[in-house]
Amino acid sequence: MTSCLPRLRRAVAILLAFHVALLAGPSGASAAPSYALVQGSGSSWAANAVNQWVADGNSKGLKVVYTANGAAQGRKDYANKSTDFGVTDSPYRGKDPTTGATDSPLGRSFAYLPVVAGGTSFPYHVEVGGKMVRNLRLSGETVAKIFTNQISNWNDPAVTQDNNGRALPSIPIIPVVRADGAGITNQFTTWMVSQYPAQWQACNGGKLAPTDYFPVNCGQTRGQQKAQSGSDGVMNYVKSKGANGAIAMEEYSYPLMARYPVAKVLNKAGYFTLPTQYNVAVALTAAEINDDPNDPNYLTQKLDKVYVNADKRTYPLSSYVYAIIPTAADDSRMTTAKRQTIVDFLKQSICEGQATIGRIGYSPLPINLVQAGFTQVNKLQLADSKVQFDASIIQNVKNCHNPTFVAGKPAENHLAKIAPFPADCDRPGQGPCADGVGAFNENPDENGQVPADTKGGKGGKPGAGAGGGAVAPTAPAASGGAAPVAADSDGDGLLDVPQAGVDPVVSGEPGADGGTTGAATAPVVATTLDADGSAGSRGVLVVLVVGLFLGALVVPATVGQVLGRRRGRR
């Protein structure tokens, strides 16, 4: 018997070691990654989303500092190796097509990956009789003429027509633009080049090209336009007491979080819409994405079809923003720890981070761009084999909990599918709707549907023939003055977004212009999500179950048999 004990002990030790290894999981053999401080700069358009991810990453040990100094400066910082990553609304173009300013990576390796979507909005400050106007509507042509100084007063007939005959008093319009090189300027002027080329060319010194640098007052020495630095600078001006008549261009997150109104913009289907996460998701189903992995501009966007998307839920000025990351093995700013920090920060941002941004004025990425983004992130590991990154996530992103996709429906953009249709009062010749109508900003509820608000309303039903929306869960509700102090009353790590009123449910009808209404469900985005919604790899789960079985049953049974034999021999 004595000779059997060593063999027994070895067998038990092997089984227990196997059991522990299985419980440790596939990551058990890898040491915890080491992180280092990384610095990024660029787009203020995307800054509220990026800063949300920075805060989330900080709780996990990720050390990221982001400076929102404008997309143009962010590209310069990256090219000059002053930063570890950049965030930009447009790719490097050699030179700014309007100003001729150098816009080059200066030989530094790079790759783009989309990180967030959103809408270029038009926050405004118009008070009548001491009360803020909160349901302004503008056609694209009116917007274009306002920012090229062709419409200079809020009582202009074009504004009155956009608002179904409701005339505003004589108040001079103060267009507020960016003083620095800004992605928001590029987004707006790219739209102008595509949709209103004559107005833009006349304003831009005869050049029909987009730019990051807005020609204040169309190059004239005098005019009503005001230029401010940064997104916060723009919003602070619009909110100021002396800014009655002001209107600016800015990413929707800024006025939403400041509880300030934005103009509804007329889309191709003949409906005035807001840049909610749902309307942006619908609009971007028409985006053309560079799908050539060998092109330096891989994954960048062309938006001409977005501007004219005929779905009635479309917000026309919708777009993506991109991170710029270093891909060369010999990049002088990079270390293994820095690359690891960038990898895990971007993994968090384009995976689970997408679930946190819809309610603060952005729109999450569709699954095909999440997966393509991971192929770009993987280049950091290819540059340094010591970097830890599980590339299987490229094909299996089910744990991202992104509202745009659901397990078992890989060809469906869920957010676009459930997007509420606009109300009839948002059509030309009707309305305007009351404040808050159509402002759906909350994420889908646990049933995957647009949630009701606290007042008991219901979201507008999507699908062919559906007509109006109902609740405006998070529309701006305060009037005028400085924004209240932001808070996180529910402890979810996100700043509170104000609630709003009820949007009456109406039946669907043809578009006001008699043309295409976009009533059919928005086109979907091709995806490759696994059919089952369980977490992790099925193979790993099977092995874990087997290991638990061996550990819980086989080991005790073997020990019991041996001890039984010993007692019998005694």
PDB file of N, CA, C and O in Angstrom, residues 407-469:
ATOM      1  N   ALA A 407     -27.647  39.770 -30.712  1.00  0.00           N
ATOM      2  CA  ALA A 407     -27.248  38.413 -31.078  1.00  0.00           C
ATOM      3  C   ALA A 407     -28.327  37.733 -31.905  1.00  0.00           C
ATOM      4  O   ALA A 407     -29.516  37.890 -31.663  1.00  0.00           O
ATOM      5  N   GLY A 408     -27.893  36.947 -32.893  1.00  0.00           N
ATOM      6  CA  GLY A 408     -28.809  36.187 -33.728  1.00  0.00           C
ATOM      7  C   GLY A 408     -29.330  36.948 -34.933  1.00  0.00           C
ATOM      8  O   GLY A 408     -30.011  36.375 -35.776  1.00  0.00           O
ATOM      9  N   LYS A 409     -29.027  38.257 -35.027  1.00  0.00           N
ATOM     10  CA  LYS A 409     -29.492  39.060 -36.159  1.00  0.00           C
ATOM     11  C   LYS A 409     -28.316  39.828 -36.738  1.00  0.00           C
ATOM     12  O   LYS A 409     -28.232  41.063 -36.644  1.00  0.00           O
ATOM     13  N   PRO A 410     -27.368  39.117 -37.358  1.00  0.00           N
ATOM     14  CA  PRO A 410     -26.119  39.735 -37.790  1.00  0.00           C
ATOM     15  C   PRO A 410     -26.249  40.715 -38.944  1.00  0.00           C
ATOM     16  O   PRO A 410     -25.310  41.451 -39.215  1.00  0.00           O
ATOM     17  N   ALA A 411     -27.371  40.743 -39.640  1.00  0.00           N
ATOM     18  CA  ALA A 411     -27.513  41.645 -40.788  1.00  0.00           C
ATOM     19  C   ALA A 411     -28.369  42.862 -40.455  1.00  0.00           C
ATOM     20  O   ALA A 411     -28.819  43.565 -41.341  1.00  0.00           O
ATOM     21  N   GLU A 412     -28.589  43.130 -39.176  1.00  0.00           N
ATOM     22  CA  GLU A 412     -29.544  44.163 -38.793  1.00  0.00           C
ATOM     23  C   GLU A 412     -28.887  45.238 -37.942  1.00  0.00           C
ATOM     24  O   GLU A 412     -28.189  44.936 -36.974  1.00  0.00           O
ATOM     25  N   ASN A 413     -29.086  46.489 -38.309  1.00  0.00           N
ATOM     26  CA  ASN A 413     -28.706  47.607 -37.453  1.00  0.00           C
ATOM     27  C   ASN A 413     -29.917  47.897 -36.575  1.00  0.00           C
ATOM     28  O   ASN A 413     -30.861  48.563 -36.992  1.00  0.00           O
ATOM     29  N   HIS A 414     -29.867  47.381 -35.355  1.00  0.00           N
ATOM     30  CA  HIS A 414     -31.052  47.416 -34.503  1.00  0.00           C
ATOM     31  C   HIS A 414     -31.483  48.841 -34.177  1.00  0.00           C
ATOM     32  O   HIS A 414     -32.685  49.154 -34.156  1.00  0.00           O
ATOM     33  N   LEU A 415     -30.535  49.724 -33.914  1.00  0.00           N
ATOM     34  CA  LEU A 415     -30.877  51.093 -33.549  1.00  0.00           C
ATOM     35  C   LEU A 415     -31.612  51.792 -34.691  1.00  0.00           C
ATOM     36  O   LEU A 415     -32.568  52.528 -34.468  1.00  0.00           O
ATOM     37  N   ALA A 416     -31.147  51.547 -35.921  1.00  0.00           N
ATOM     38  CA  ALA A 416     -31.820  52.137 -37.077  1.00  0.00           C
ATOM     39  C   ALA A 416     -33.196  51.507 -37.295  1.00  0.00           C
ATOM     40  O   ALA A 416     -34.136  52.190 -37.709  1.00  0.00           O
ATOM     41  N   LYS A 417     -33.298  50.217 -37.005  1.00  0.00           N
ATOM     42  CA  LYS A 417     -34.576  49.529 -37.232  1.00  0.00           C
ATOM     43  C   LYS A 417     -35.672  50.053 -36.308  1.00  0.00           C
ATOM     44  O   LYS A 417     -36.819  50.237 -36.727  1.00  0.00           O
ATOM     45  N   ILE A 418     -35.330  50.290 -35.039  1.00  0.00           N
ATOM     46  CA  ILE A 418     -36.356  50.697 -34.073  1.00  0.00           C
ATOM     47  C   ILE A 418     -36.503  52.210 -33.975  1.00  0.00           C
ATOM     48  O   ILE A 418     -37.320  52.696 -33.188  1.00  0.00           O
ATOM     49  N   ALA A 419     -35.741  52.965 -34.747  1.00  0.00           N
ATOM     50  CA  ALA A 419     -35.792  54.428 -34.663  1.00  0.00           C
ATOM     51  C   ALA A 419     -37.232  54.927 -34.861  1.00  0.00           C
ATOM     52  O   ALA A 419     -37.891  54.555 -35.830  1.00  0.00           O
ATOM     53  N   PRO A 420     -37.744  55.761 -33.970  1.00  0.00           N
ATOM     54  CA  PRO A 420     -39.115  56.263 -34.102  1.00  0.00           C
ATOM     55  C   PRO A 420     -39.260  57.170 -35.314  1.00  0.00           C
ATOM     56  O   PRO A 420     -38.333  57.892 -35.683  1.00  0.00           O
ATOM     57  N   PHE A 421     -40.427  57.144 -35.913  1.00  0.00           N
ATOM     58  CA  PHE A 421     -40.712  58.024 -37.032  1.00  0.00           C
ATOM     59  C   PHE A 421     -41.146  59.393 -36.523  1.00  0.00           C
ATOM     60  O   PHE A 421     -41.699  59.515 -35.433  1.00  0.00           O
ATOM     61  N   PRO A 422     -40.899  60.438 -37.286  1.00  0.00           N
ATOM     62  CA  PRO A 422     -41.276  61.787 -36.841  1.00  0.00           C
ATOM     63  C   PRO A 422     -42.784  61.989 -36.860  1.00  0.00           C
ATOM     64  O   PRO A 422     -43.524  61.293 -37.554  1.00  0.00           O
ATOM     65  N   ALA A 423     -43.213  62.958 -36.084  1.00  0.00           N
ATOM     66  CA  ALA A 423     -44.628  63.307 -36.013  1.00  0.00           C
ATOM     67  C   ALA A 423     -45.038  64.135 -37.227  1.00  0.00           C
ATOM     68  O   ALA A 423     -44.210  64.773 -37.878  1.00  0.00           O
ATOM     69  N   ASP A 424     -46.324  64.126 -37.516  1.00  0.00           N
ATOM     70  CA  ASP A 424     -46.832  64.909 -38.647  1.00  0.00           C
ATOM     71  C   ASP A 424     -46.575  66.404 -38.460  1.00  0.00           C
ATOM     72  O   ASP A 424     -46.402  67.141 -39.440  1.00  0.00           O
ATOM     73  N   CYS A 425     -46.536  66.857 -37.210  1.00  0.00           N
ATOM     74  CA  CYS A 425     -46.293  68.290 -36.978  1.00  0.00           C
ATOM     75  C   CYS A 425     -44.865  68.684 -37.303  1.00  0.00           C
ATOM     76  O   CYS A 425     -44.533  69.879 -37.266  1.00  0.00           O
ATOM     77  N   ASP A 426     -44.006  67.710 -37.652  1.00  0.00           N
ATOM     78  CA  ASP A 426     -42.649  68.005 -38.085  1.00  0.00           C
ATOM     79  C   ASP A 426     -42.530  68.074 -39.601  1.00  0.00           C
ATOM     80  O   ASP A 426     -41.420  68.026 -40.142  1.00  0.00           O
ATOM     81  N   ARG A 427     -43.657  68.206 -40.284  1.00  0.00           N
ATOM     82  CA  ARG A 427     -43.638  68.343 -41.739  1.00  0.00           C
ATOM     83  C   ARG A 427     -43.845  69.796 -42.131  1.00  0.00           C
ATOM     84  O   ARG A 427     -44.532  70.551 -41.426  1.00  0.00           O
ATOM     85  N   PRO A 428     -43.284  70.242 -43.243  1.00  0.00           N
ATOM     86  CA  PRO A 428     -43.587  71.593 -43.740  1.00  0.00           C
ATOM     87  C   PRO A 428     -45.090  71.746 -43.952  1.00  0.00           C
ATOM     88  O   PRO A 428     -45.772  70.822 -44.399  1.00  0.00           O
ATOM     89  N   GLY A 429     -45.597  72.918 -43.603  1.00  0.00           N
ATOM     90  CA  GLY A 429     -47.036  73.156 -43.738  1.00  0.00           C
ATOM     91  C   GLY A 429     -47.813  72.736 -42.517  1.00  0.00           C
ATOM     92  O   GLY A 429     -49.022  72.971 -42.450  1.00  0.00           O
ATOM     93  N   GLN A 430     -47.179  72.130 -41.536  1.00  0.00           N
ATOM     94  CA  GLN A 430     -47.831  71.756 -40.293  1.00  0.00           C
ATOM     95  C   GLN A 430     -46.920  72.157 -39.127  1.00  0.00           C
ATOM     96  O   GLN A 430     -45.751  72.452 -39.309  1.00  0.00           O
ATOM     97  N   GLY A 431     -47.506  72.151 -37.918  1.00  0.00           N
ATOM     98  CA  GLY A 431     -46.720  72.475 -36.740  1.00  0.00           C
ATOM     99  C   GLY A 431     -46.382  73.955 -36.667  1.00  0.00           C
ATOM    100  O   GLY A 431     -47.115  74.790 -37.176  1.00  0.00           O
ATOM    101  N   PRO A 432     -45.233  74.280 -36.061  1.00  0.00           N
ATOM    102  CA  PRO A 432     -44.210  73.389 -35.515  1.00  0.00           C
ATOM    103  C   PRO A 432     -44.701  72.595 -34.303  1.00  0.00           C
ATOM    104  O   PRO A 432     -45.614  73.018 -33.602  1.00  0.00           O
ATOM    105  N   CYS A 433     -44.044  71.453 -34.069  1.00  0.00           N
ATOM    106  CA  CYS A 433     -44.348  70.638 -32.900  1.00  0.00           C
ATOM    107  C   CYS A 433     -43.946  71.370 -31.630  1.00  0.00           C
ATOM    108  O   CYS A 433     -43.149  72.308 -31.655  1.00  0.00           O
ATOM    109  N   ALA A 434     -44.472  70.904 -30.516  1.00  0.00           N
ATOM    110  CA  ALA A 434     -44.093  71.465 -29.227  1.00  0.00           C
ATOM    111  C   ALA A 434     -42.650  71.094 -28.891  1.00  0.00           C
ATOM    112  O   ALA A 434     -42.070  70.160 -29.463  1.00  0.00           O
ATOM    113  N   ASP A 435     -42.079  71.813 -27.961  1.00  0.00           N
ATOM    114  CA  ASP A 435     -40.717  71.533 -27.505  1.00  0.00           C
ATOM    115  C   ASP A 435     -40.598  70.086 -27.023  1.00  0.00           C
ATOM    116  O   ASP A 435     -41.444  69.594 -26.282  1.00  0.00           O
ATOM    117  N   GLY A 436     -39.543  69.408 -27.460  1.00  0.00           N
ATOM    118  CA  GLY A 436     -39.273  68.042 -26.998  1.00  0.00           C
ATOM    119  C   GLY A 436     -39.805  66.962 -27.899  1.00  0.00           C
ATOM    120  O   GLY A 436     -39.405  65.802 -27.773  1.00  0.00           O
ATOM    121  N   VAL A 437     -40.694  67.285 -28.824  1.00  0.00           N
ATOM    122  CA  VAL A 437     -41.239  66.271 -29.714  1.00  0.00           C
ATOM    123  C   VAL A 437     -40.127  65.723 -30.612  1.00  0.00           C
ATOM    124  O   VAL A 437     -39.416  66.479 -31.272  1.00  0.00           O
ATOM    125  N   GLY A 438     -39.971  64.426 -30.629  1.00  0.00           N
ATOM    126  CA  GLY A 438     -38.974  63.779 -31.479  1.00  0.00           C
ATOM    127  C   GLY A 438     -37.595  63.674 -30.875  1.00  0.00           C
ATOM    128  O   GLY A 438     -36.673  63.202 -31.540  1.00  0.00           O
ATOM    129  N   ALA A 439     -37.431  64.114 -29.620  1.00  0.00           N
ATOM    130  CA  ALA A 439     -36.102  64.095 -28.997  1.00  0.00           C
ATOM    131  C   ALA A 439     -35.878  62.794 -28.235  1.00  0.00           C
ATOM    132  O   ALA A 439     -35.889  62.763 -27.013  1.00  0.00           O
ATOM    133  N   PHE A 440     -35.686  61.710 -28.967  1.00  0.00           N
ATOM    134  CA  PHE A 440     -35.448  60.403 -28.354  1.00  0.00           C
ATOM    135  C   PHE A 440     -33.941  60.218 -28.147  1.00  0.00           C
ATOM    136  O   PHE A 440     -33.206  60.015 -29.110  1.00  0.00           O
ATOM    137  N   ASN A 441     -33.497  60.273 -26.903  1.00  0.00           N
ATOM    138  CA  ASN A 441     -32.062  60.190 -26.642  1.00  0.00           C
ATOM    139  C   ASN A 441     -31.652  58.998 -25.776  1.00  0.00           C
ATOM    140  O   ASN A 441     -30.482  58.630 -25.763  1.00  0.00           O
ATOM    141  N   GLU A 442     -32.579  58.398 -25.050  1.00  0.00           N
ATOM    142  CA  GLU A 442     -32.225  57.278 -24.188  1.00  0.00           C
ATOM    143  C   GLU A 442     -31.933  56.020 -25.004  1.00  0.00           C
ATOM    144  O   GLU A 442     -32.456  55.838 -26.110  1.00  0.00           O
ATOM    145  N   ASN A 443     -31.126  55.125 -24.434  1.00  0.00           N
ATOM    146  CA  ASN A 443     -30.840  53.844 -25.075  1.00  0.00           C
ATOM    147  C   ASN A 443     -32.093  52.981 -25.131  1.00  0.00           C
ATOM    148  O   ASN A 443     -33.035  53.194 -24.354  1.00  0.00           O
ATOM    149  N   PRO A 444     -32.125  51.969 -26.014  1.00  0.00           N
ATOM    150  CA  PRO A 444     -33.238  51.015 -25.998  1.00  0.00           C
ATOM    151  C   PRO A 444     -33.380  50.378 -24.623  1.00  0.00           C
ATOM    152  O   PRO A 444     -32.392  50.197 -23.895  1.00  0.00           O
ATOM    153  N   ASP A 445     -34.616  50.026 -24.255  1.00  0.00           N
ATOM    154  CA  ASP A 445     -34.854  49.420 -22.950  1.00  0.00           C
ATOM    155  C   ASP A 445     -34.489  47.941 -22.961  1.00  0.00           C
ATOM    156  O   ASP A 445     -33.929  47.428 -23.938  1.00  0.00           O
ATOM    157  N   GLU A 446     -34.808  47.229 -21.873  1.00  0.00           N
ATOM    158  CA  GLU A 446     -34.423  45.816 -21.756  1.00  0.00           C
ATOM    159  C   GLU A 446     -35.105  44.936 -22.790  1.00  0.00           C
ATOM    160  O   GLU A 446     -34.668  43.806 -23.051  1.00  0.00           O
ATOM    161  N   ASN A 447     -36.175  45.448 -23.400  1.00  0.00           N
ATOM    162  CA  ASN A 447     -36.858  44.710 -24.463  1.00  0.00           C
ATOM    163  C   ASN A 447     -36.362  45.103 -25.850  1.00  0.00           C
ATOM    164  O   ASN A 447     -36.914  44.662 -26.860  1.00  0.00           O
ATOM    165  N   GLY A 448     -35.334  45.947 -25.892  1.00  0.00           N
ATOM    166  CA  GLY A 448     -34.772  46.355 -27.176  1.00  0.00           C
ATOM    167  C   GLY A 448     -35.592  47.390 -27.909  1.00  0.00           C
ATOM    168  O   GLY A 448     -35.445  47.560 -29.120  1.00  0.00           O
ATOM    169  N   GLN A 449     -36.456  48.112 -27.199  1.00  0.00           N
ATOM    170  CA  GLN A 449     -37.315  49.097 -27.829  1.00  0.00           C
ATOM    171  C   GLN A 449     -37.015  50.492 -27.294  1.00  0.00           C
ATOM    172  O   GLN A 449     -36.409  50.663 -26.235  1.00  0.00           O
ATOM    173  N   VAL A 450     -37.443  51.516 -28.042  1.00  0.00           N
ATOM    174  CA  VAL A 450     -37.277  52.887 -27.584  1.00  0.00           C
ATOM    175  C   VAL A 450     -38.090  53.045 -26.304  1.00  0.00           C
ATOM    176  O   VAL A 450     -39.281  52.742 -26.274  1.00  0.00           O
ATOM    177  N   PRO A 451     -37.466  53.491 -25.214  1.00  0.00           N
ATOM    178  CA  PRO A 451     -38.150  53.476 -23.916  1.00  0.00           C
ATOM    179  C   PRO A 451     -39.182  54.579 -23.775  1.00  0.00           C
ATOM    180  O   PRO A 451     -39.109  55.627 -24.419  1.00  0.00           O
ATOM    181  N   ALA A 452     -40.149  54.311 -22.900  1.00  0.00           N
ATOM    182  CA  ALA A 452     -41.113  55.338 -22.521  1.00  0.00           C
ATOM    183  C   ALA A 452     -40.448  56.285 -21.542  1.00  0.00           C
ATOM    184  O   ALA A 452     -39.489  55.948 -20.876  1.00  0.00           O
ATOM    185  N   ASP A 453     -40.982  57.513 -21.450  1.00  0.00           N
ATOM    186  CA  ASP A 453     -40.419  58.443 -20.482  1.00  0.00           C
ATOM    187  C   ASP A 453     -41.102  58.270 -19.137  1.00  0.00           C
ATOM    188  O   ASP A 453     -41.979  57.435 -18.951  1.00  0.00           O
ATOM    189  N   THR A 454     -40.683  59.068 -18.155  1.00  0.00           N
ATOM    190  CA  THR A 454     -41.202  58.923 -16.795  1.00  0.00           C
ATOM    191  C   THR A 454     -42.663  59.343 -16.690  1.00  0.00           C
ATOM    192  O   THR A 454     -43.317  59.058 -15.700  1.00  0.00           O
ATOM    193  N   LYS A 455     -43.173  60.006 -17.728  1.00  0.00           N
ATOM    194  CA  LYS A 455     -44.574  60.421 -17.710  1.00  0.00           C
ATOM    195  C   LYS A 455     -45.499  59.382 -18.320  1.00  0.00           C
ATOM    196  O   LYS A 455     -46.691  59.604 -18.453  1.00  0.00           O
ATOM    197  N   GLY A 456     -44.910  58.270 -18.754  1.00  0.00           N
ATOM    198  CA  GLY A 456     -45.734  57.168 -19.221  1.00  0.00           C
ATOM    199  C   GLY A 456     -46.007  57.135 -20.693  1.00  0.00           C
ATOM    200  O   GLY A 456     -46.833  56.350 -21.155  1.00  0.00           O
ATOM    201  N   GLY A 457     -45.344  57.966 -21.476  1.00  0.00           N
ATOM    202  CA  GLY A 457     -45.538  57.934 -22.912  1.00  0.00           C
ATOM    203  C   GLY A 457     -44.875  56.736 -23.538  1.00  0.00           C
ATOM    204  O   GLY A 457     -44.153  55.989 -22.902  1.00  0.00           O
ATOM    205  N   LYS A 458     -45.082  56.521 -24.819  1.00  0.00           N
ATOM    206  CA  LYS A 458     -44.472  55.402 -25.534  1.00  0.00           C
ATOM    207  C   LYS A 458     -43.749  55.907 -26.766  1.00  0.00           C
ATOM    208  O   LYS A 458     -44.152  56.891 -27.372  1.00  0.00           O
ATOM    209  N   GLY A 459     -42.686  55.209 -27.130  1.00  0.00           N
ATOM    210  CA  GLY A 459     -41.919  55.599 -28.297  1.00  0.00           C
ATOM    211  C   GLY A 459     -42.709  55.397 -29.575  1.00  0.00           C
ATOM    212  O   GLY A 459     -43.579  54.539 -29.659  1.00  0.00           O
ATOM    213  N   GLY A 460     -42.417  56.197 -30.598  1.00  0.00           N
ATOM    214  CA  GLY A 460     -43.054  56.055 -31.888  1.00  0.00           C
ATOM    215  C   GLY A 460     -42.718  54.727 -32.520  1.00  0.00           C
ATOM    216  O   GLY A 460     -41.597  54.252 -32.435  1.00  0.00           O
ATOM    217  N   LYS A 461     -43.663  54.089 -33.161  1.00  0.00           N
ATOM    218  CA  LYS A 461     -43.440  52.772 -33.733  1.00  0.00           C
ATOM    219  C   LYS A 461     -42.721  52.851 -35.071  1.00  0.00           C
ATOM    220  O   LYS A 461     -43.151  53.566 -35.960  1.00  0.00           O
ATOM    221  N   PRO A 462     -41.637  52.090 -35.233  1.00  0.00           N
ATOM    222  CA  PRO A 462     -40.936  52.069 -36.510  1.00  0.00           C
ATOM    223  C   PRO A 462     -41.630  51.145 -37.486  1.00  0.00           C
ATOM    224  O   PRO A 462     -42.544  50.412 -37.130  1.00  0.00           O
ATOM    225  N   GLY A 463     -41.159  51.170 -38.743  1.00  0.00           N
ATOM    226  CA  GLY A 463     -41.692  50.257 -39.740  1.00  0.00           C
ATOM    227  C   GLY A 463     -42.483  50.988 -40.795  1.00  0.00           C
ATOM    228  O   GLY A 463     -42.913  52.123 -40.619  1.00  0.00           O
ATOM    229  N   ALA A 464     -42.724  50.349 -41.915  1.00  0.00           N
ATOM    230  CA  ALA A 464     -43.442  50.964 -43.019  1.00  0.00           C
ATOM    231  C   ALA A 464     -44.815  51.410 -42.572  1.00  0.00           C
ATOM    232  O   ALA A 464     -45.565  50.672 -41.948  1.00  0.00           O
ATOM    233  N   GLY A 465     -45.155  52.652 -42.902  1.00  0.00           N
ATOM    234  CA  GLY A 465     -46.477  53.171 -42.599  1.00  0.00           C
ATOM    235  C   GLY A 465     -46.592  53.793 -41.231  1.00  0.00           C
ATOM    236  O   GLY A 465     -47.598  54.398 -40.926  1.00  0.00           O
ATOM    237  N   ALA A 466     -45.584  53.619 -40.368  1.00  0.00           N
ATOM    238  CA  ALA A 466     -45.661  54.229 -39.052  1.00  0.00           C
ATOM    239  C   ALA A 466     -45.468  55.724 -39.188  1.00  0.00           C
ATOM    240  O   ALA A 466     -44.725  56.196 -40.016  1.00  0.00           O
ATOM    241  N   GLY A 467     -46.122  56.458 -38.339  1.00  0.00           N
ATOM    242  CA  GLY A 467     -46.081  57.889 -38.530  1.00  0.00           C
ATOM    243  C   GLY A 467     -45.354  58.656 -37.476  1.00  0.00           C
ATOM    244  O   GLY A 467     -44.316  59.198 -37.707  1.00  0.00           O
ATOM    245  N   GLY A 468     -45.828  58.809 -36.291  1.00  0.00           N
ATOM    246  CA  GLY A 468     -45.246  59.740 -35.347  1.00  0.00           C
ATOM    247  C   GLY A 468     -44.578  59.101 -34.181  1.00  0.00           C
ATOM    248  O   GLY A 468     -44.839  57.968 -33.837  1.00  0.00           O
ATOM    249  N   GLY A 469     -43.757  59.874 -33.534  1.00  0.00           N
ATOM    250  CA  GLY A 469     -43.146  59.447 -32.293  1.00  0.00           C
ATOM    251  C   GLY A 469     -44.001  59.898 -31.140  1.00  0.00           C
ATOM    252  O   GLY A 469     -45.048  60.475 -31.285  1.00  0.00           O
TER     253      GLY A 469
END
